[in-house]
């Protein structure tokens, strides 16, 4: 039996974003090993039928000793397990996982799901990250990009051979799980932002916009936030900041959820004012699949999900004024007009972002590696 490793910087990511890929690989007759840091989702990965092997990855850290330890752990795991193919997700896995796999003849299939702040900043950390991509990526067998901008950037910086590059429609949306559920027309227009709580995701602009529009419309407009708080990232929103906003009454913080569809169903519009280099944000794909209009930035990865003024609005990155204008426009629409816009989101997701397209491309990639 051929062995496929699937690797990421959290077990949460593998379970929530790659569950159906794991199930498809197992159904196709592969032994699947998940390699990721241990968390509450590690057991859930095993319940799917995969084996889980823990590894420490400091996902937002820049300590070289910590990264060397991660690389050596990958080496130890692959020396023992001898996988045939390794599917890498998230930056450090793409780099260190690929280098380690290459030592034992395993083929790597990498997924560049956005480049974060690596190509926005010009600091030493960014330069080292680019150098590591340049060393590691030519050793991969295939590199999937979630948007054309990242693919072109890799080509321009000569970070990987053009022949390895391929496009995926983000991580796709599970159209059977995320079905159209219209919100109620009860006189309150509700907006939701789902993401890790990072200022780079535009959380600060969202809160400022909420403050301005709550002052204008009062109780007839509501702003919700859902996602991990206090994450290990220089751009993380602190619990103190969040508690302050909630106490002030500008936003409702919903914590985290394994059933995001329940929260998406209750709102009228999904918002993500990110200026981070996204892949294609999963939250926007899932909201679109549920028939919600979308407001997001005209930014790498985000713009892929919206046809401006068709299924939502694109606003300027890092501009609270532009975000306020877009949210105000959405608020002013009739409930029926918002529902109609949302149905166009569903059509777009069905046509361009069905998760089955992604899974088929992965099964093909694994097959061609063997």
Coordinates of C-alpha atoms in Angstrom, one line a residue:
X1 CA 0.0 0.0 0.0
X2 CA 1.4 3.4 -1.0
X3 CA 1.7 6.0 1.8
X4 CA 0.7 9.6 1.5
X5 CA 1.6 12.1 4.2
X6 CA -0.6 15.2 4.5
X7 CA 1.1 18.0 6.5
X8 CA 0.2 21.4 7.9
X9 CA 1.0 23.8 10.8
X10 CA -2.2 22.8 12.7
X11 CA -4.3 19.7 13.0
X12 CA -7.2 22.1 13.0
X13 CA -6.4 23.2 9.4
X14 CA -6.1 19.6 8.1
X15 CA -9.4 18.6 9.7
X16 CA -11.4 21.7 8.7
X17 CA -9.9 22.4 5.3
X18 CA -8.6 19.0 4.0
X19 CA -11.0 16.4 5.6
X20 CA -12.6 15.4 2.3
X21 CA -9.2 15.2 0.6
X22 CA -8.0 12.8 3.3
X23 CA -11.2 10.7 2.9
X24 CA -10.8 10.6 -0.9
X25 CA -7.2 9.4 -0.6
X26 CA -8.2 6.6 1.9
X27 CA -11.1 5.6 -0.4
X28 CA -8.6 5.4 -3.3
X29 CA -6.5 2.9 -1.3
X30 CA -3.7 5.0 0.1
X31 CA -2.4 4.8 3.7
X32 CA -2.7 8.4 4.9
X33 CA -0.5 9.9 7.7
X34 CA -1.3 13.4 9.0
X35 CA 1.8 15.2 10.3
X36 CA 0.9 18.3 12.3
X37 CA 1.2 19.9 15.8
X38 CA -1.0 18.2 18.3
X39 CA -4.3 20.0 19.2
X40 CA -7.9 19.1 19.8
X41 CA -8.3 18.0 16.2
X42 CA -5.5 15.4 16.1
X43 CA -7.9 12.7 17.4
X44 CA -10.5 13.8 14.9
X45 CA -8.0 13.2 12.1
X46 CA -7.4 9.6 13.3
X47 CA -11.2 9.1 13.4
X48 CA -11.2 9.7 9.6
X49 CA -8.9 6.7 9.2
X50 CA -5.6 8.4 9.0
X51 CA -2.7 8.0 11.4
X52 CA -1.5 11.2 13.2
X53 CA 2.2 11.9 14.0
X54 CA 2.8 15.1 16.1
X55 CA 5.4 17.7 15.2
X56 CA 6.3 21.1 16.7
X57 CA 6.0 24.0 14.3
X58 CA 6.3 27.6 15.5
X59 CA 4.0 28.9 12.7
X60 CA 4.5 32.6 13.2
X61 CA 8.0 32.5 14.8
X62 CA 11.3 33.5 13.3
X63 CA 13.7 31.7 15.6
X64 CA 16.2 29.7 13.4
X65 CA 16.9 27.1 16.1
X66 CA 13.2 26.3 16.4
X67 CA 13.0 26.0 12.6
X68 CA 16.0 23.7 12.5
X69 CA 14.4 21.5 15.1
X70 CA 11.2 21.4 13.0
X71 CA 13.3 20.3 9.9
X72 CA 15.1 17.6 11.9
X73 CA 11.8 16.3 13.2
X74 CA 10.5 16.1 9.6
X75 CA 13.7 14.2 8.7
X76 CA 13.2 11.7 11.6
X77 CA 9.5 11.1 10.7
X78 CA 10.2 10.5 7.0
X79 CA 13.2 8.3 7.7
X80 CA 10.9 6.0 9.7
X81 CA 7.7 6.2 7.7
X82 CA 9.2 6.4 4.2
X83 CA 6.2 8.0 2.5
X84 CA 5.8 7.8 -1.3
X85 CA 4.1 11.3 -1.6
X86 CA 3.9 14.2 0.8
X87 CA 1.2 16.8 0.5
X88 CA 2.3 20.1 2.2
X89 CA 0.1 22.9 3.3
X90 CA 1.2 26.2 5.0
X91 CA 4.6 27.9 4.6
X92 CA 7.0 26.0 6.9
X93 CA 5.6 22.7 5.8
X94 CA 6.1 23.6 2.2
X95 CA 9.8 24.5 2.9
X96 CA 11.1 22.1 5.6
X97 CA 8.7 19.2 4.7
X98 CA 9.8 19.3 1.0
X99 CA 13.5 19.4 2.0
X100 CA 13.1 16.5 4.4
X101 CA 11.0 14.4 1.9
X102 CA 13.6 14.9 -0.8
X103 CA 16.2 13.1 1.4
X104 CA 14.2 9.9 1.2
X105 CA 13.0 10.0 -2.4
X106 CA 9.4 11.0 -1.5
X107 CA 7.7 13.3 -4.0
X108 CA 6.2 16.6 -2.6
X109 CA 3.1 18.3 -3.8
X110 CA 3.0 21.8 -2.3
X111 CA 0.1 24.3 -1.8
X112 CA 0.9 28.0 -1.8
X113 CA -2.2 29.3 0.0
X114 CA -1.2 32.9 0.0
X115 CA 2.1 34.5 0.9
X116 CA 1.1 36.4 4.0
X117 CA 3.4 39.3 4.7
X118 CA 6.5 37.6 3.2
X119 CA 6.3 39.5 -0.1
X120 CA 5.0 42.8 1.4
X121 CA 7.8 43.4 3.8
X122 CA 11.4 43.9 2.8
X123 CA 13.0 42.9 6.1
X124 CA 15.5 40.2 6.9
X125 CA 12.9 37.7 7.7
X126 CA 11.2 38.1 4.3
X127 CA 14.6 37.8 2.5
X128 CA 15.4 34.6 4.4
X129 CA 11.9 33.2 3.6
X130 CA 12.4 33.9 -0.1
X131 CA 15.8 32.2 0.0
X132 CA 14.3 29.1 1.7
X133 CA 11.5 29.0 -1.0
X134 CA 14.2 29.2 -3.7
X135 CA 16.2 26.3 -2.2
X136 CA 13.2 24.0 -1.4
X137 CA 10.6 24.5 -4.1
X138 CA 12.6 23.1 -7.0
X139 CA 12.7 19.8 -5.1
X140 CA 8.9 19.5 -5.2
X141 CA 7.1 17.5 -7.9
X142 CA 4.2 20.0 -8.2
X143 CA 3.3 23.3 -6.7
X144 CA -0.4 24.4 -6.6
X145 CA -1.2 28.1 -6.4
X146 CA -4.5 29.4 -5.2
X147 CA -4.4 32.5 -7.3
X148 CA -2.6 33.8 -10.4
X149 CA -0.9 36.7 -8.6
X150 CA 1.1 34.3 -6.3
X151 CA 2.0 32.1 -9.3
X152 CA 3.3 35.1 -11.3
X153 CA 5.2 36.4 -8.2
X154 CA 7.0 33.0 -7.8
X155 CA 7.9 33.0 -11.5
X156 CA 9.1 36.6 -11.4
X157 CA 11.3 35.9 -8.4
X158 CA 12.5 32.6 -9.9
X159 CA 11.4 30.7 -6.7
X160 CA 10.4 27.5 -8.5
X161 CA 10.6 26.1 -12.1
X162 CA 7.5 27.2 -14.2
X163 CA 6.9 23.5 -15.2
X164 CA 6.0 22.6 -11.6
X165 CA 3.3 25.4 -11.2
X166 CA -0.4 24.7 -11.4
X167 CA -3.6 26.5 -10.4
X168 CA -6.3 25.4 -7.9
X169 CA -9.6 27.2 -7.1
X170 CA -8.5 27.9 -3.5
X171 CA -9.3 25.0 -1.2
X172 CA -12.8 24.9 -2.7
X173 CA -16.1 24.8 -0.9
X174 CA -18.0 21.6 0.0
X175 CA -21.2 22.3 -1.8
X176 CA -23.1 19.5 0.0
X177 CA -22.3 20.9 3.4
X178 CA -22.6 24.6 2.6
X179 CA -26.1 25.1 1.1
X180 CA -28.1 28.2 0.4
X181 CA -29.8 29.4 3.6
X182 CA -31.4 32.9 3.3
X183 CA -31.3 35.2 6.4
X184 CA -34.5 36.4 8.0
X185 CA -35.9 39.9 7.2
X186 CA -36.4 41.2 10.7
X187 CA -35.3 44.8 10.3
X188 CA -31.6 44.2 11.4
X189 CA -28.8 43.8 8.7
X190 CA -26.1 41.6 10.0
X191 CA -22.5 41.5 8.8
X192 CA -19.9 38.7 9.7
X193 CA -16.2 38.5 9.4
X194 CA -14.6 35.0 9.8
X195 CA -10.8 34.8 10.0
X196 CA -8.0 34.4 12.5
X197 CA -8.2 37.7 14.4
X198 CA -5.2 39.5 12.8
X199 CA -5.0 43.2 12.1
X200 CA -3.5 42.2 8.6
X201 CA -7.0 40.7 7.9
X202 CA -8.5 44.2 8.2
X203 CA -10.0 43.6 11.7
X204 CA -9.1 47.2 12.7
X205 CA -10.8 48.7 9.6
X206 CA -13.9 46.5 10.2
X207 CA -14.2 47.7 13.8
X208 CA -13.8 51.4 12.8
X209 CA -16.4 50.9 10.1
X210 CA -18.7 49.2 12.6
X211 CA -18.3 52.2 15.0
X212 CA -19.1 54.7 12.3
X213 CA -22.1 52.8 10.9
X214 CA -23.5 51.9 14.4
X215 CA -23.5 55.6 15.2
X216 CA -25.4 56.2 12.0
X217 CA -27.9 53.3 12.1
X218 CA -28.1 52.2 15.7
X219 CA -29.6 48.8 16.5
X220 CA -30.7 48.1 12.9
X221 CA -27.1 47.1 11.9
X222 CA -24.9 44.5 13.6
X223 CA -21.3 43.4 13.2
X224 CA -20.0 40.0 14.2
X225 CA -16.6 38.4 14.4
X226 CA -15.7 34.7 14.4
X227 CA -12.2 33.2 14.6
X228 CA -9.2 32.5 16.7
X229 CA -8.0 35.3 19.1
X230 CA -4.5 35.8 20.5
X231 CA -2.9 33.7 17.8
X232 CA 0.9 33.4 17.6
X233 CA 1.4 36.2 15.1
X234 CA 2.8 39.7 15.3
X235 CA -0.4 41.1 13.8
X236 CA -2.7 39.3 16.4
X237 CA -5.6 41.0 18.0
X238 CA -5.4 40.7 21.8
X239 CA -8.2 39.6 24.1
X240 CA -8.0 43.0 25.8
X241 CA -8.7 44.8 22.5
X242 CA -11.6 42.5 21.7
X243 CA -13.1 42.8 25.1
X244 CA -12.9 46.6 24.7
X245 CA -14.8 46.5 21.4
X246 CA -17.4 44.2 22.7
X247 CA -17.9 46.3 25.9
X248 CA -18.2 49.4 23.7
X249 CA -21.0 47.7 21.8
X250 CA -19.5 48.0 18.3
X251 CA -19.0 44.3 17.6
X252 CA -20.2 40.9 18.8
X253 CA -17.3 38.3 19.2
X254 CA -18.6 34.7 18.6
X255 CA -15.4 32.9 19.5
X256 CA -14.6 29.9 17.3
X257 CA -16.8 27.2 15.8
X258 CA -16.6 23.9 14.0
X259 CA -20.0 24.6 12.5
X260 CA -19.4 27.9 10.8
X261 CA -22.4 27.3 8.5
X262 CA -24.7 27.9 11.5
X263 CA -23.2 31.4 12.0
X264 CA -23.1 32.2 8.2
X265 CA -26.8 31.2 7.9
X266 CA -27.8 34.0 10.4
X267 CA -26.2 36.9 8.6
X268 CA -27.0 39.0 5.5
X269 CA -23.4 39.6 4.2
X270 CA -19.9 38.3 4.7
X271 CA -17.0 40.8 5.0
X272 CA -13.2 40.4 4.8
X273 CA -11.2 43.6 4.4
X274 CA -7.9 41.8 4.3
X275 CA -4.7 43.3 3.0
X276 CA -2.7 40.1 3.7
X277 CA -1.6 38.1 0.7
X278 CA -4.4 35.6 0.8
X279 CA -4.6 32.3 -1.2
X280 CA -8.4 32.4 -1.6
X281 CA -10.1 32.9 1.7
X282 CA -12.1 29.8 2.7
X283 CA -14.6 31.8 4.7
X284 CA -15.6 33.8 1.5
X285 CA -16.0 30.6 -0.5
X286 CA -18.2 29.0 2.2
X287 CA -20.3 32.1 2.6
X288 CA -20.7 32.4 -1.2
X289 CA -21.8 28.7 -1.3
X290 CA -24.5 29.6 1.3
X291 CA -25.8 32.3 -0.9
X292 CA -24.4 35.3 0.9
X293 CA -23.2 38.5 -0.8
X294 CA -19.6 39.4 -0.1
X295 CA -17.7 42.6 0.6
X296 CA -13.9 42.2 0.4
X297 CA -10.8 44.0 -0.8
X298 CA -9.5 44.4 -4.3
X299 CA -6.5 42.4 -3.1
X300 CA -4.6 39.2 -4.0
X301 CA -6.8 36.1 -3.4
X302 CA -9.8 38.1 -2.1
X303 CA -10.8 39.6 -5.5
X304 CA -11.2 36.1 -7.0
X305 CA -14.4 35.6 -5.0
X306 CA -16.3 38.7 -6.1
X307 CA -17.6 40.0 -9.4
X308 CA -18.0 43.7 -8.4
X309 CA -21.6 44.8 -8.1
X310 CA -22.8 41.3 -9.2
X311 CA -22.4 39.1 -6.1
X312 CA -20.9 41.8 -3.8
X313 CA -18.6 44.8 -3.6
X314 CA -14.8 45.2 -3.8
X315 CA -13.3 47.9 -1.6
X316 CA -9.8 49.4 -1.4
X317 CA -7.3 47.7 0.9
X318 CA -6.4 49.5 4.1
X319 CA -9.2 52.1 3.6
X320 CA -11.8 52.4 6.3
X321 CA -13.7 55.0 4.1
X322 CA -14.0 52.6 1.2
X323 CA -15.1 49.8 3.5
X324 CA -17.7 52.0 5.1
X325 CA -19.0 53.0 1.7
X326 CA -19.4 49.3 0.6
X327 CA -21.1 48.2 3.8
X328 CA -23.4 51.2 3.7
X329 CA -24.3 50.3 0.1
X330 CA -25.1 46.8 1.2
X331 CA -27.2 48.0 4.1
X332 CA -29.2 50.3 1.9
X333 CA -30.2 47.5 -0.5
X334 CA -33.6 45.8 0.1
X335 CA -33.6 42.4 1.7
X336 CA -34.6 40.9 -1.6
X337 CA -31.8 42.6 -3.5
X338 CA -29.2 41.2 -1.0
X339 CA -30.7 37.7 -1.4
X340 CA -30.5 38.0 -5.2
X341 CA -26.9 39.1 -5.0
X342 CA -26.2 36.1 -2.7
X343 CA -27.6 33.7 -5.2
X344 CA -25.1 35.0 -7.7
X345 CA -22.4 34.1 -5.2
X346 CA -23.7 30.5 -5.1
X347 CA -23.6 30.3 -8.9
X348 CA -20.0 31.6 -8.9
X349 CA -18.9 29.1 -6.3
X350 CA -20.6 26.2 -8.1
X351 CA -18.9 27.2 -11.4
X352 CA -15.4 28.1 -10.1
X353 CA -14.8 26.8 -6.6
X354 CA -16.4 23.4 -6.1
X355 CA -14.2 21.4 -3.7
X356 CA -14.5 18.3 -5.9
X357 CA -12.3 20.1 -8.6
X358 CA -9.6 20.5 -5.9
X359 CA -9.8 16.9 -4.7
X360 CA -9.6 15.5 -8.2
X361 CA -6.5 17.6 -8.9
X362 CA -4.9 16.2 -5.8
X363 CA -5.7 12.6 -6.6
X364 CA -4.3 13.2 -10.1
X365 CA -1.1 14.8 -8.7
X366 CA -0.6 11.9 -6.3
X367 CA -1.1 9.4 -9.1
X368 CA 1.3 11.2 -11.4
X369 CA 4.0 11.2 -8.6
X370 CA 3.7 7.4 -8.4

